[in-house]
Coordinates of C-alpha atoms in Angstrom, one line a residue:
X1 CA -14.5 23.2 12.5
X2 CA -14.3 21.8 15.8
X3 CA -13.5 23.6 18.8
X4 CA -10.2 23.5 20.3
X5 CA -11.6 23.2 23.7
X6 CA -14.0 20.5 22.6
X7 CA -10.4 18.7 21.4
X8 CA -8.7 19.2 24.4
X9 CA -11.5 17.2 26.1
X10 CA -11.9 14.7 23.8
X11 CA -8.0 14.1 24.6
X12 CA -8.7 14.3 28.1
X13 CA -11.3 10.9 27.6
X14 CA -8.9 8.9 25.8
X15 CA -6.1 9.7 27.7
X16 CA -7.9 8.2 30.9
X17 CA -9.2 5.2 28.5
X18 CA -6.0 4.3 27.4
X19 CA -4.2 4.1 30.9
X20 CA -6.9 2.0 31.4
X21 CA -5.8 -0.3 29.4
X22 CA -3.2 -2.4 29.5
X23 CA -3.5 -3.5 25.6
X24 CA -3.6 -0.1 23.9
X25 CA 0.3 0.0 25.2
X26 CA 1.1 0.9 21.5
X27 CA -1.6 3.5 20.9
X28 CA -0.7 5.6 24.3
X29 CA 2.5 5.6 23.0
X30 CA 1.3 7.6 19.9
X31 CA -1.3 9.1 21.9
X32 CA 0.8 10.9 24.4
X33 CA 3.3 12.4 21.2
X34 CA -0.9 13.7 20.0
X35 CA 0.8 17.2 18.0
X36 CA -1.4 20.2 19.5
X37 CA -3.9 21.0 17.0
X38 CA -1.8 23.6 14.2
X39 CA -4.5 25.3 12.4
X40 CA -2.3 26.5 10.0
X41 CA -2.5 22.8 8.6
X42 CA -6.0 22.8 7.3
X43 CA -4.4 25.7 4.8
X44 CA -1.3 23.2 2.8
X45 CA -1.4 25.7 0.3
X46 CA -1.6 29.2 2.0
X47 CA -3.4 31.4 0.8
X48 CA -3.9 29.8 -2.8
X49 CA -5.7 27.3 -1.0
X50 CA -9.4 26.2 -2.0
X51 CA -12.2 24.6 0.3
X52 CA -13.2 22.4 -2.3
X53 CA -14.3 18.6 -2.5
X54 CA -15.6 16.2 -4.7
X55 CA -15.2 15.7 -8.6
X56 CA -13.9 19.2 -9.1
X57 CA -12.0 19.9 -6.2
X58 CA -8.6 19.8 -8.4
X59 CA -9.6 22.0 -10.7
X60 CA -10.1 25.4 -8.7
X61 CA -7.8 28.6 -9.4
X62 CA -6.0 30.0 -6.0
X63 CA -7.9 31.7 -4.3
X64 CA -5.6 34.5 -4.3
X65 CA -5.7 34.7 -7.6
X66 CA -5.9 37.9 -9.1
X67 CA -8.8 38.8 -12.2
X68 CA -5.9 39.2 -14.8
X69 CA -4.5 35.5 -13.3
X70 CA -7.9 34.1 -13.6
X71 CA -8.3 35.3 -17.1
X72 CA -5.2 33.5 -18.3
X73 CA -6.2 30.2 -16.1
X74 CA -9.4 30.0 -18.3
X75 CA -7.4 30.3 -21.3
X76 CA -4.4 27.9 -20.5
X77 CA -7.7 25.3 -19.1
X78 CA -9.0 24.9 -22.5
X79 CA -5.3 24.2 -24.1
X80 CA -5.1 21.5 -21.3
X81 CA -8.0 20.3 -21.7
X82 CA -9.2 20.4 -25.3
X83 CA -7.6 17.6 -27.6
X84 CA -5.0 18.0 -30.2
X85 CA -6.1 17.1 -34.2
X86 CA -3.9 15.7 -36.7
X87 CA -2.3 17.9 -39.3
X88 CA -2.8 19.6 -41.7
X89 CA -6.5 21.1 -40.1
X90 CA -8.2 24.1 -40.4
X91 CA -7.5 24.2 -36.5
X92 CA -4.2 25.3 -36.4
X93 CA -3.9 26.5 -33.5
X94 CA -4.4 22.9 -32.4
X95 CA -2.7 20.9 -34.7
X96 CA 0.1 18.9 -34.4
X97 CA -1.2 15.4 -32.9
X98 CA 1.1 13.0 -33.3
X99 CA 2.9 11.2 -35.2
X100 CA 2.8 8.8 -32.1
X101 CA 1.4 9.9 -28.9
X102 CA -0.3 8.3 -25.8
X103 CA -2.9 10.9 -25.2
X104 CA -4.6 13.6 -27.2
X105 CA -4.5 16.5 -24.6
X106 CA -2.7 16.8 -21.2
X107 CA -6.3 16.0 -19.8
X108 CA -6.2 12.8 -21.3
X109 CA -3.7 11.4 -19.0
X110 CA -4.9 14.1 -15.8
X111 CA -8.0 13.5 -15.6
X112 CA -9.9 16.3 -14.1
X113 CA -6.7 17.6 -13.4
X114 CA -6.0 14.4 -11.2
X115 CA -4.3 11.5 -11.2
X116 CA -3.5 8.5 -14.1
X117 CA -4.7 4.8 -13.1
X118 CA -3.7 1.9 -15.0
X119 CA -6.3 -0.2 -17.1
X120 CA -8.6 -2.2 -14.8
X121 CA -10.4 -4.2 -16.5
X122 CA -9.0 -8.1 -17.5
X123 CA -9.0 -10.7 -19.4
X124 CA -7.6 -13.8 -18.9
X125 CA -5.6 -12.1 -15.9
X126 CA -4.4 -9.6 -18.6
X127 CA -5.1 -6.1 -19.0
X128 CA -8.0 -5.6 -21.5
X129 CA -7.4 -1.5 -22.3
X130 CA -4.5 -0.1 -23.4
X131 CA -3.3 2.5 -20.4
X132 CA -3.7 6.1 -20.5
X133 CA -2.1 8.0 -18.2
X134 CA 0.2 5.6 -17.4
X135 CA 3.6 5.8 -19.9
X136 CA 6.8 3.5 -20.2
X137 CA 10.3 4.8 -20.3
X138 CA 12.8 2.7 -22.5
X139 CA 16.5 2.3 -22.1
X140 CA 19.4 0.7 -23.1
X141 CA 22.7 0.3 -21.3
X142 CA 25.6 0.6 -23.9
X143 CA 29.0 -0.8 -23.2
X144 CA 30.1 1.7 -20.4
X145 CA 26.8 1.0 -18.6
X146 CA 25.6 4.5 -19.6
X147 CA 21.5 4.4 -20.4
X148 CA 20.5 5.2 -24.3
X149 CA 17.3 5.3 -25.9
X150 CA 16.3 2.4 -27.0
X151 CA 17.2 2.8 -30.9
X152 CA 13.9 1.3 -32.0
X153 CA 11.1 2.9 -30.3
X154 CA 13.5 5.6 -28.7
X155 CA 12.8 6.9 -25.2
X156 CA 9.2 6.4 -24.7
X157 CA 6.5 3.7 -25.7
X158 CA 3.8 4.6 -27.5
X159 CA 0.7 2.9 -28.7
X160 CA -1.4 5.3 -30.6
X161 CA -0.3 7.3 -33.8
X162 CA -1.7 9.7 -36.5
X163 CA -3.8 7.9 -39.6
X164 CA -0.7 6.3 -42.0
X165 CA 1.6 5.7 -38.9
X166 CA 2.1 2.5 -37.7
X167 CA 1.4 2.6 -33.6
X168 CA 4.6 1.4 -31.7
X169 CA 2.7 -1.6 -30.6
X170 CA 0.7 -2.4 -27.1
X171 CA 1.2 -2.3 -23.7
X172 CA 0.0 -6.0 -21.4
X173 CA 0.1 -6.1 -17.8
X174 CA -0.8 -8.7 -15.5
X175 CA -0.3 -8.7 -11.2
X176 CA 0.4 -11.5 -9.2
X177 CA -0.6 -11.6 -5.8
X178 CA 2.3 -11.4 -2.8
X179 CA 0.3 -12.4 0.5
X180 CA 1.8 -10.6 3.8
X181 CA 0.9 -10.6 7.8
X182 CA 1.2 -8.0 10.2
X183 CA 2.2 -9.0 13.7
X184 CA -1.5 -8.8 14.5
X185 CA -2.2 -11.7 12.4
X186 CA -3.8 -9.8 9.8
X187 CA -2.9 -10.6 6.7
X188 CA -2.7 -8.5 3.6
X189 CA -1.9 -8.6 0.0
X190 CA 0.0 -6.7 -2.4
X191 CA -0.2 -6.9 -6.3
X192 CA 3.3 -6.8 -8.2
X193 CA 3.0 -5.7 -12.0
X194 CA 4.5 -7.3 -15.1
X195 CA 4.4 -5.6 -18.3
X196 CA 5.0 -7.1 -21.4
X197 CA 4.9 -5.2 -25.2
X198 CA 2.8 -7.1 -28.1
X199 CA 2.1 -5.9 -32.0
X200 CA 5.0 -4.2 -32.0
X201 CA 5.2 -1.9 -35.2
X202 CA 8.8 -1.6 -36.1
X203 CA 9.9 -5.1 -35.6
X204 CA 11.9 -6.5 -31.9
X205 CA 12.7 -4.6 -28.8
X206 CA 16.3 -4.9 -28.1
X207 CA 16.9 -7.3 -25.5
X208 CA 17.5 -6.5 -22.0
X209 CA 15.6 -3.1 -22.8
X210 CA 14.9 -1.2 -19.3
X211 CA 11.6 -0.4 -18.9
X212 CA 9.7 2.5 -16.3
X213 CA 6.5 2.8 -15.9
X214 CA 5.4 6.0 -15.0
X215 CA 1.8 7.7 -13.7
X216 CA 0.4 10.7 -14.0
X217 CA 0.2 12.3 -10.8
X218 CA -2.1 14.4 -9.8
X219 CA -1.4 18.6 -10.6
X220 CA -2.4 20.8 -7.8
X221 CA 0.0 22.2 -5.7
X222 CA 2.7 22.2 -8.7
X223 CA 3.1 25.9 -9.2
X224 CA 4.0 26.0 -5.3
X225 CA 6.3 22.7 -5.6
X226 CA 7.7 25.1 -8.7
X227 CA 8.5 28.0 -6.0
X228 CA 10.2 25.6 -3.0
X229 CA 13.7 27.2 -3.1
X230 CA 16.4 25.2 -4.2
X231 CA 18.2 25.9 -1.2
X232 CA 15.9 24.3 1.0
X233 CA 15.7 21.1 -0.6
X234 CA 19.7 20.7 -0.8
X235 CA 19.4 21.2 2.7
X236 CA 17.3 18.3 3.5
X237 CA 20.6 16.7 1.7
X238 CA 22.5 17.9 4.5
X239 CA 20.0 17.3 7.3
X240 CA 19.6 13.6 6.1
X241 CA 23.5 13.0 5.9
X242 CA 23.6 12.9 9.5
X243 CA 21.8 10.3 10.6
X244 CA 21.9 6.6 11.5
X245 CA 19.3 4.9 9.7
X246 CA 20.3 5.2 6.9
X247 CA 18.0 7.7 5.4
X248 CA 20.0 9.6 3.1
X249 CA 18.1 11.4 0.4
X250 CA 20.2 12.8 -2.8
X251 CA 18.8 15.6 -5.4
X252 CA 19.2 14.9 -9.1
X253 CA 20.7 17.2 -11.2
X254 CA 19.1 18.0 -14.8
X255 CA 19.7 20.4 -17.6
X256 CA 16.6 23.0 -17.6
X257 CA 16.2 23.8 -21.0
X258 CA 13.6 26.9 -19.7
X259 CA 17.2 28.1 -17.3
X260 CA 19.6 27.1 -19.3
X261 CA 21.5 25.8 -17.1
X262 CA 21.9 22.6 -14.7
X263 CA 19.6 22.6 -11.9
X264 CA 17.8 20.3 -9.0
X265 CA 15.5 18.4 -10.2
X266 CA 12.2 18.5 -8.4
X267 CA 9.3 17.3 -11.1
X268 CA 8.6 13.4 -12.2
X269 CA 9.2 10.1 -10.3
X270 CA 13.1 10.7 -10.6
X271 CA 13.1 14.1 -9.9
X272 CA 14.2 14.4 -14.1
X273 CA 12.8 17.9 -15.0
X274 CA 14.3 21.0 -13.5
X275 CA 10.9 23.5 -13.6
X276 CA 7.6 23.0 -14.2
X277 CA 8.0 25.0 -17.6
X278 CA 10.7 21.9 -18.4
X279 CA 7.9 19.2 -17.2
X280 CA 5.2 20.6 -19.3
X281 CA 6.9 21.2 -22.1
X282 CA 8.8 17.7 -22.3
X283 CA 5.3 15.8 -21.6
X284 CA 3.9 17.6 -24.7
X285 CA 6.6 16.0 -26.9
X286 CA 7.0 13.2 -25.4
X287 CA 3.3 12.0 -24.7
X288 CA 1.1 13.9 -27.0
X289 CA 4.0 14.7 -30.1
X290 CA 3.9 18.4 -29.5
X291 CA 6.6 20.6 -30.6
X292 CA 7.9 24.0 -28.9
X293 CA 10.8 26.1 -28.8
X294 CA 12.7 24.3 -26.4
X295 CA 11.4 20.6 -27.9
X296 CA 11.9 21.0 -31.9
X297 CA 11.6 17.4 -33.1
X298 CA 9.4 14.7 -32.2
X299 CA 10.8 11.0 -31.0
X300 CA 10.5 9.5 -34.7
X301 CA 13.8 6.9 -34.7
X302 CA 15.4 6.0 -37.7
X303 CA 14.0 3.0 -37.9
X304 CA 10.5 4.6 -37.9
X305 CA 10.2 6.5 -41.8
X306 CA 6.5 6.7 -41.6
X307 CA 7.1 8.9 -38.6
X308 CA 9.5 10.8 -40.1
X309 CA 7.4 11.6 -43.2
X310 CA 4.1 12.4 -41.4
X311 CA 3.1 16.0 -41.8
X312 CA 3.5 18.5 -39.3
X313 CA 1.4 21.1 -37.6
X314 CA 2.2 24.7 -36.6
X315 CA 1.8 28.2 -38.4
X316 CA 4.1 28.9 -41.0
X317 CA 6.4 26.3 -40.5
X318 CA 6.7 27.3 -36.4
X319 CA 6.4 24.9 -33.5
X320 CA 3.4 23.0 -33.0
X321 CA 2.6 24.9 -29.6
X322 CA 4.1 28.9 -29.7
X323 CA 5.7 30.0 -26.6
X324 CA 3.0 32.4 -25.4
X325 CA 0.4 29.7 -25.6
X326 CA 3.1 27.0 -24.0
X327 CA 3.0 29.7 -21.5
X328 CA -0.7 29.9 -20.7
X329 CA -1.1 26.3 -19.8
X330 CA 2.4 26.4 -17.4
X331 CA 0.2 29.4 -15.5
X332 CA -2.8 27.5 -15.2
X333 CA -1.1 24.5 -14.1
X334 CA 0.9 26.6 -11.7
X335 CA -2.1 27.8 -10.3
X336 CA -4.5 25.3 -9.4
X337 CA -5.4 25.7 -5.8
X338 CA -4.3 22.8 -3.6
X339 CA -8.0 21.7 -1.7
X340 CA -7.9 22.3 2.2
X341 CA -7.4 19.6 4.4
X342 CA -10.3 17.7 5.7
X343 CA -10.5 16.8 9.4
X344 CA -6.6 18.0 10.1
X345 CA -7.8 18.8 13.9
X346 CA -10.0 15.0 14.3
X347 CA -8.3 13.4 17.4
X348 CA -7.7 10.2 15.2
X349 CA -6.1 12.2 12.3
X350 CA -3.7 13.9 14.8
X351 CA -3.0 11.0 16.6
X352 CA -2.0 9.2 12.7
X353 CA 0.2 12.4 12.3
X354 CA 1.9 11.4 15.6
X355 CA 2.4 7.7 14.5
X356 CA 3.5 9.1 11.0
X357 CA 6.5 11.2 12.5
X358 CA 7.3 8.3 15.2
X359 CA 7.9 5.8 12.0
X360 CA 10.3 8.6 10.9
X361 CA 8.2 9.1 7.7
X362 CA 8.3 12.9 7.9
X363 CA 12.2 12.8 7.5
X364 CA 11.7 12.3 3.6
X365 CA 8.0 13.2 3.2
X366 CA 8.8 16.6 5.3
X367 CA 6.0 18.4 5.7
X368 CA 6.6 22.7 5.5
X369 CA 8.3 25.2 3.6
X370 CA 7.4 28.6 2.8
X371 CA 7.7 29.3 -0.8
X372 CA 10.1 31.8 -2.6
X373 CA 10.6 33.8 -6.1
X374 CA 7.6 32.8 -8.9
X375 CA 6.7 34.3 -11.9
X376 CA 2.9 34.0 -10.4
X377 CA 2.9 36.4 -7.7
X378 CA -0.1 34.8 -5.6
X379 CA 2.7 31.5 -5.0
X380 CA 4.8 33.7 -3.4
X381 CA 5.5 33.5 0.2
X382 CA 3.5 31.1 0.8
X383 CA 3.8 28.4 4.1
X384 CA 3.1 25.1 2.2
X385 CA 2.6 21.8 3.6
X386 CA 3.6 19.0 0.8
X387 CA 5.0 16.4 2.7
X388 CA 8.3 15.6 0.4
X389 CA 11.6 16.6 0.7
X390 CA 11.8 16.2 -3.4
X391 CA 15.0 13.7 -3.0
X392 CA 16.0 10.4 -4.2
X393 CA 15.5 7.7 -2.1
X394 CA 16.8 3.7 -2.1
X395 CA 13.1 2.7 -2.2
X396 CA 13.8 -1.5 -2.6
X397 CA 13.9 -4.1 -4.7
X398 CA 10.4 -4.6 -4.3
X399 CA 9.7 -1.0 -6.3
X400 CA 12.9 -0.3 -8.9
X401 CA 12.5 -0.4 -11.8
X402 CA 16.0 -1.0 -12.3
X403 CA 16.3 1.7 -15.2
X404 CA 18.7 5.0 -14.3
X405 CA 17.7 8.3 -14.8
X406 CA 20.0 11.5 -14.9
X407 CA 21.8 10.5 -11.0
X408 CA 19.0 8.3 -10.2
X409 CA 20.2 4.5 -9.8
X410 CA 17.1 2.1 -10.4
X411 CA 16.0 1.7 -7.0
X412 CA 15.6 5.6 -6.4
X413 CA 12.7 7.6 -6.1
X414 CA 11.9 10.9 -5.7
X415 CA 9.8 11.6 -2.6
X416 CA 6.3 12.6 -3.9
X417 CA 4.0 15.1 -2.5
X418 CA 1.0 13.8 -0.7
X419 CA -1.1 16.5 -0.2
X420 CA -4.2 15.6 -1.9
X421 CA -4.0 12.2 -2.0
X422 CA -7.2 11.8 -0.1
X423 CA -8.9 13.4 -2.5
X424 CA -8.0 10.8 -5.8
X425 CA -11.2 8.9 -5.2
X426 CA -13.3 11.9 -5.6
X427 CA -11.9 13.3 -8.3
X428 CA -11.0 10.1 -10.4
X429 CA -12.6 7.0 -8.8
X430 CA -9.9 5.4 -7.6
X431 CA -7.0 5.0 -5.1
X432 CA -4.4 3.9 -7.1
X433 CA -0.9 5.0 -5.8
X434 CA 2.8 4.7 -6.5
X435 CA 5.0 5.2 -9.5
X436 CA 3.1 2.7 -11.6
X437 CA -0.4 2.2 -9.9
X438 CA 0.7 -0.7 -8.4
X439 CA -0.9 0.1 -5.1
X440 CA -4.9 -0.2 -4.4
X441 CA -4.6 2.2 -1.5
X442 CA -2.7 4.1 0.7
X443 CA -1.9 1.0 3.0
X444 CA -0.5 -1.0 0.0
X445 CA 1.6 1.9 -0.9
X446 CA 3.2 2.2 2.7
X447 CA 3.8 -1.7 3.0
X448 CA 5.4 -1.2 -0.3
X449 CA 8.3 1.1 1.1
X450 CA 11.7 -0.6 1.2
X451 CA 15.4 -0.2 1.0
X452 CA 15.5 3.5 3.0
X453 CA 12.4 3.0 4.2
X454 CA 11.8 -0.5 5.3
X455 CA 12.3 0.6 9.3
X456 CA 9.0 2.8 8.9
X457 CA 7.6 0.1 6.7
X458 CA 8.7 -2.5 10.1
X459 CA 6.8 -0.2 12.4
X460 CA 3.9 0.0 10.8
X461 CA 3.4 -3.9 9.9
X462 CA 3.9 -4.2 14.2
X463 CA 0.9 -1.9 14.5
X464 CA -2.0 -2.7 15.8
X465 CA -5.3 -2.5 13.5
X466 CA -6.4 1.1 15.2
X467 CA -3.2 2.9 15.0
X468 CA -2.6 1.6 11.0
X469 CA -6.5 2.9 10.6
X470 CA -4.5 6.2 12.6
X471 CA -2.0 6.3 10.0
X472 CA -4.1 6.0 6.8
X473 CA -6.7 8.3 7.7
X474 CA -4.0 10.8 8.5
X475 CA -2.4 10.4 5.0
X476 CA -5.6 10.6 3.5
X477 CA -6.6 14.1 5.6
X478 CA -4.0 15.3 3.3

C-alpha cells in the first residue's frame, strides 16, 4: 500500500504540472475536487472482505466467517456448483433437471461465481452458440396494457429440455455497429443487439411478444446487498426527489414469497425479487426447472403436454430442492466475500472518483451504507461500499427493452452494484457489461447511459482522453 505521505507529494507534482498548463483546464478541474485518500475504501465489504485476485477471487468465504459458517459454505458450494440430472436417478438428492431449463446448475450461468456473457463466436454475423447465462423474459400486453406470460412458451425462454421434451426453440443474436465521437475527435463504437427465436418447439410466438434479455451478474457482495435496510434505500427515493436534473430513482415493489408480504425490490435488472432467498429460489425454477416450497410447479404451458407429462424429481413425492438444502446454497451465496479494492489510494484512481461524482454518477450508483439485521451474523454491521442506490432509473431508449416489470416501465433499470466489476476479466475472461452484455467494456457501458443519465453520459463524451482513462480505471478499482 502506498504511503499517504508519498500521495500527498505525488499531488503536490501534479498540482504544479497542471497550473502549468493551460490545456489540462478540464483535468485541474477534477484534480483540485482529488477526495483525500479514505482507507476505509480498499475494504467495500467490511470485514467480510477478501484480498483476493485472479480466477478465484469470487469465490472466497468472508473473512469473518465463522468455522460453523464455513462448514455450511462448503456444503451449499457443491449444490451450486454441481449439475442437476434428469429424473428418475439414483441421485436423488439431485434430481429434478428439467423439463426445460437453460443451465444444469446455478454455476452454469455464474461462472466461477461470476458473471454471464453472451455467445461470442459468429457466423455469418450471427451468434454461433446458444447463450448460457444470458436468459429472455417474455411478455404479453393484454387489452388493459397489463403484461402476461406469453401463453406459449410462458415467462421465460428456454432452449434446452430433459430427453422426450421438445426444447422451446433457439436463441440468434446479431449487433450492428453505432459509430460515436467524443468532443476530442475520438471516435468510438457501440454494438446494439438484436435477438431473434428460430426452431421453435411449440409452434409461433405471439406477435408483438416483449422480450428481456437478462445476464447473470456476478454474486459477491449479495448477502450484504441482502442486509442494506430498506429504509435506506427508500430514502435515496426521497433524496433524489429533490433535485433538478431530473434524476429521480423509484423502488419497485414485489411480493416476497420467503416474507410473505410486499416488499422493495432490490435483486435482478428490475429490482423484481424482494430477498435473496426469493432470487435464488425463483432462478432455480425458472432457469434450471427446480422445484421448492415456495416454487411448486414448473413453467410447462398448456400448450406444452410433453412438459407436463415428464417425470419429476424429489423424495417421496416432495420438492425437487428441500428447504434445508435451498437454504444452504442462499448461505453460501450470502457469504461470498466481496475482493478488496485494488489501487483505491493511486492518484489516477482518486482523481476518476472525483470526475465520477462531478458527472453526478454517485447520485444513483451511491457509494456507502452500513448494513443491518441478517440471518448471517458476519453481514451484520458492516460499512459497505456498492455503488447503487438499488432504484429504477429512466435509462433511454437506447437500453429499454420496452417490456414492464412489477412498477418498472420498459425504460427502467435498477442501479447495479459495481463493486467488482474490475475483476470480471479475471475471473471470467471478459468485460462484458449491462443488462444484456451489450457492452465490451466499462466505457461502452457509460456512453450507453441515457434518459436520467444522459447529463453524466454528456460530461463524459466532453472529456478529454486522460480524464475518461480517470474515469474507467476508477470504475474498474472497484
Amino acid at each position: 500500500m502506498r504511503s499517504p505521505n508519498l500521495q500527498k507529494t505525488r499531488w503536490r507534482t501534479l498540482t504544479t504540472a497542471a497550473l502549468a498548463s493551460a490545456g489540462m483546464a478540464v483535468a485541474w478541474l477534477a484534480l483540485a475536487a482529488t477526495p483525500a485518500i479514505d482507507t476505509s475504501e480498499e475494504k467495500p465489504g467490511g470485514d467480510t472482505t477478501v484480498f483476493e485476485e485472479g480466477l478465484n477471487a469470487f469465490s472466497f468465504p468472508a473473512a469473518n466467517l465463522d468455522e460453523a459458517g464455513r462448514t455450511h459454505f462448503a456444503i451449499g458450494n457443491s449444490f451450486f456448483r454441481r449439475n442437476w440430472v434428469e429424473a428418475p436417478s439414483s441421485t436423488a438428492a439431485r434430481d429434478g433437471l428439467g423439463p426445460h431449463f437453460i443451465a444444469r446448475s446455478c454455476g452454469g450461468c455464474h461462472t466461477q461465481d461470476g458473471r454471464g456473457a453472451p455467445p461470442n463466436t459468429f457466423k455469418n454475423g450471427i451468434t454461433a452458440e446458444q447463450p448460457i447465462g444470458l436468459l429472455f423474459r417474455l411478455s404479453v400486453l393484454d387489452a388493459q396494457g397489463t403484461p402476461r406470460h406469453e401463453p406459449t412458451y410462458g415467462e421465460q425462454f428456454t432452449n434446452s429440455a430433459m430427453q422426450g421434451v421438445r426444447p422451446e426453440g433457439k436463441v440468434r443474436i446479431r449487433y450492428t455497429e453505432l459509430p460515436g465521437q467524443f468532443a476530442d475527435g475520438t471516435r468510438y463504437s457501440l454494438r446494439q443487439p438484436h435477438y431473434r427465436f428460430t426452431d421453435l418447439g411449440y409452434g409461433p410466438m405471439q406477435p408483438g411478444t416483449l422480450v428481456g434479455p437478462r445476464i447473470a451478474p456476478q454474486m459477491p457482495g449479495v448477502g450484504l446487498i441482502d442486509a442494506i435496510p430498506e429504509a435506506d434505500i427508500l430514502a435515496n427515493v426521497q433524496q433524489q426527489a429533490g433535485r433538478s436534473d431530473g434524476i429521480h430513482g423509484m423502488a419497485n415493489r414485489v411480493f416476497d414469497p420467503f416474507a410473505g408480504k410486499e416488499v422493495v425490490g432490490r435483486f435482478g435488472w428490475k429490482a423484481n425479487t424482494g430477498s435473496l432467498a426469493h432470487q435464488s429460489a425463483a432462478a432455480f425454477n425458472g432457469d434450471i426447472g427446480i422445484t421448492s416450497e415456495k416454487f411448486p410447479r414448473e413453467d410447462c404451458t398448456p400448450r406444452q403436454k410433453d412438459c407436463a407429462a415428464a417425470p419429476r424429481g424429489g423424495q417421496n413425492g416432495g420438492f425437487e430442492i428441500d428447504n434445508a438444502t435451498l437454504e444452504k446454497v442462499i448461505q453460501y451465496q450470502a457469504t461470498l466475500a466481496v475482493p478488496a479494492r485494488r489501487g483505491y489510494d493511486n492518484l489516477d484512481v482518486r482523481r476518476g472518483q472525483a470526475l465520477f461524482a462531478q458527472a453526478q454518477c454517485a447520485v444513483c450508483h451511491r457509494p456507502g451504507y452500513t448494513t443491518g439485521a441478517s440471518p448471517f451474523p458476519a453481514l451484520r454491521d458492516q460499512k459497505i461500499t456498492p455503488y447503487t442506490d438499488l432504484l429504477l432509473h429512466d435509462m433511454g431508449q437506447g437500453l429499454a427493452d420496452g417490456r414492464p416489470d412489477g412498477l418498472a416501465n420498459g425504460q427502467q433499470w435498477r442501479t447495479p452494484p459495481l463493486w467488482g466489476i474490475g475483476l470480471i476479466p479475471d475471473v471470467n475472461n471478459h468485460s462484458f457489461l449491462l443488462h444484456d452484455g451489450r457492452a465490451r467494456n466499462t466505457l461502452e457501458a457509460i456512453l450507453w447511459h441515457g434518459g436520467e443519465a444522459d447529463a453524466a453520459r454528456q460530461q463524459v463524451l466532453k472529456m478529454p482522453q486522460a480524464d475518461r482513462d480517470a474515469l474507467v480505471k476508477f470504475v474498474n478499482s472497484l
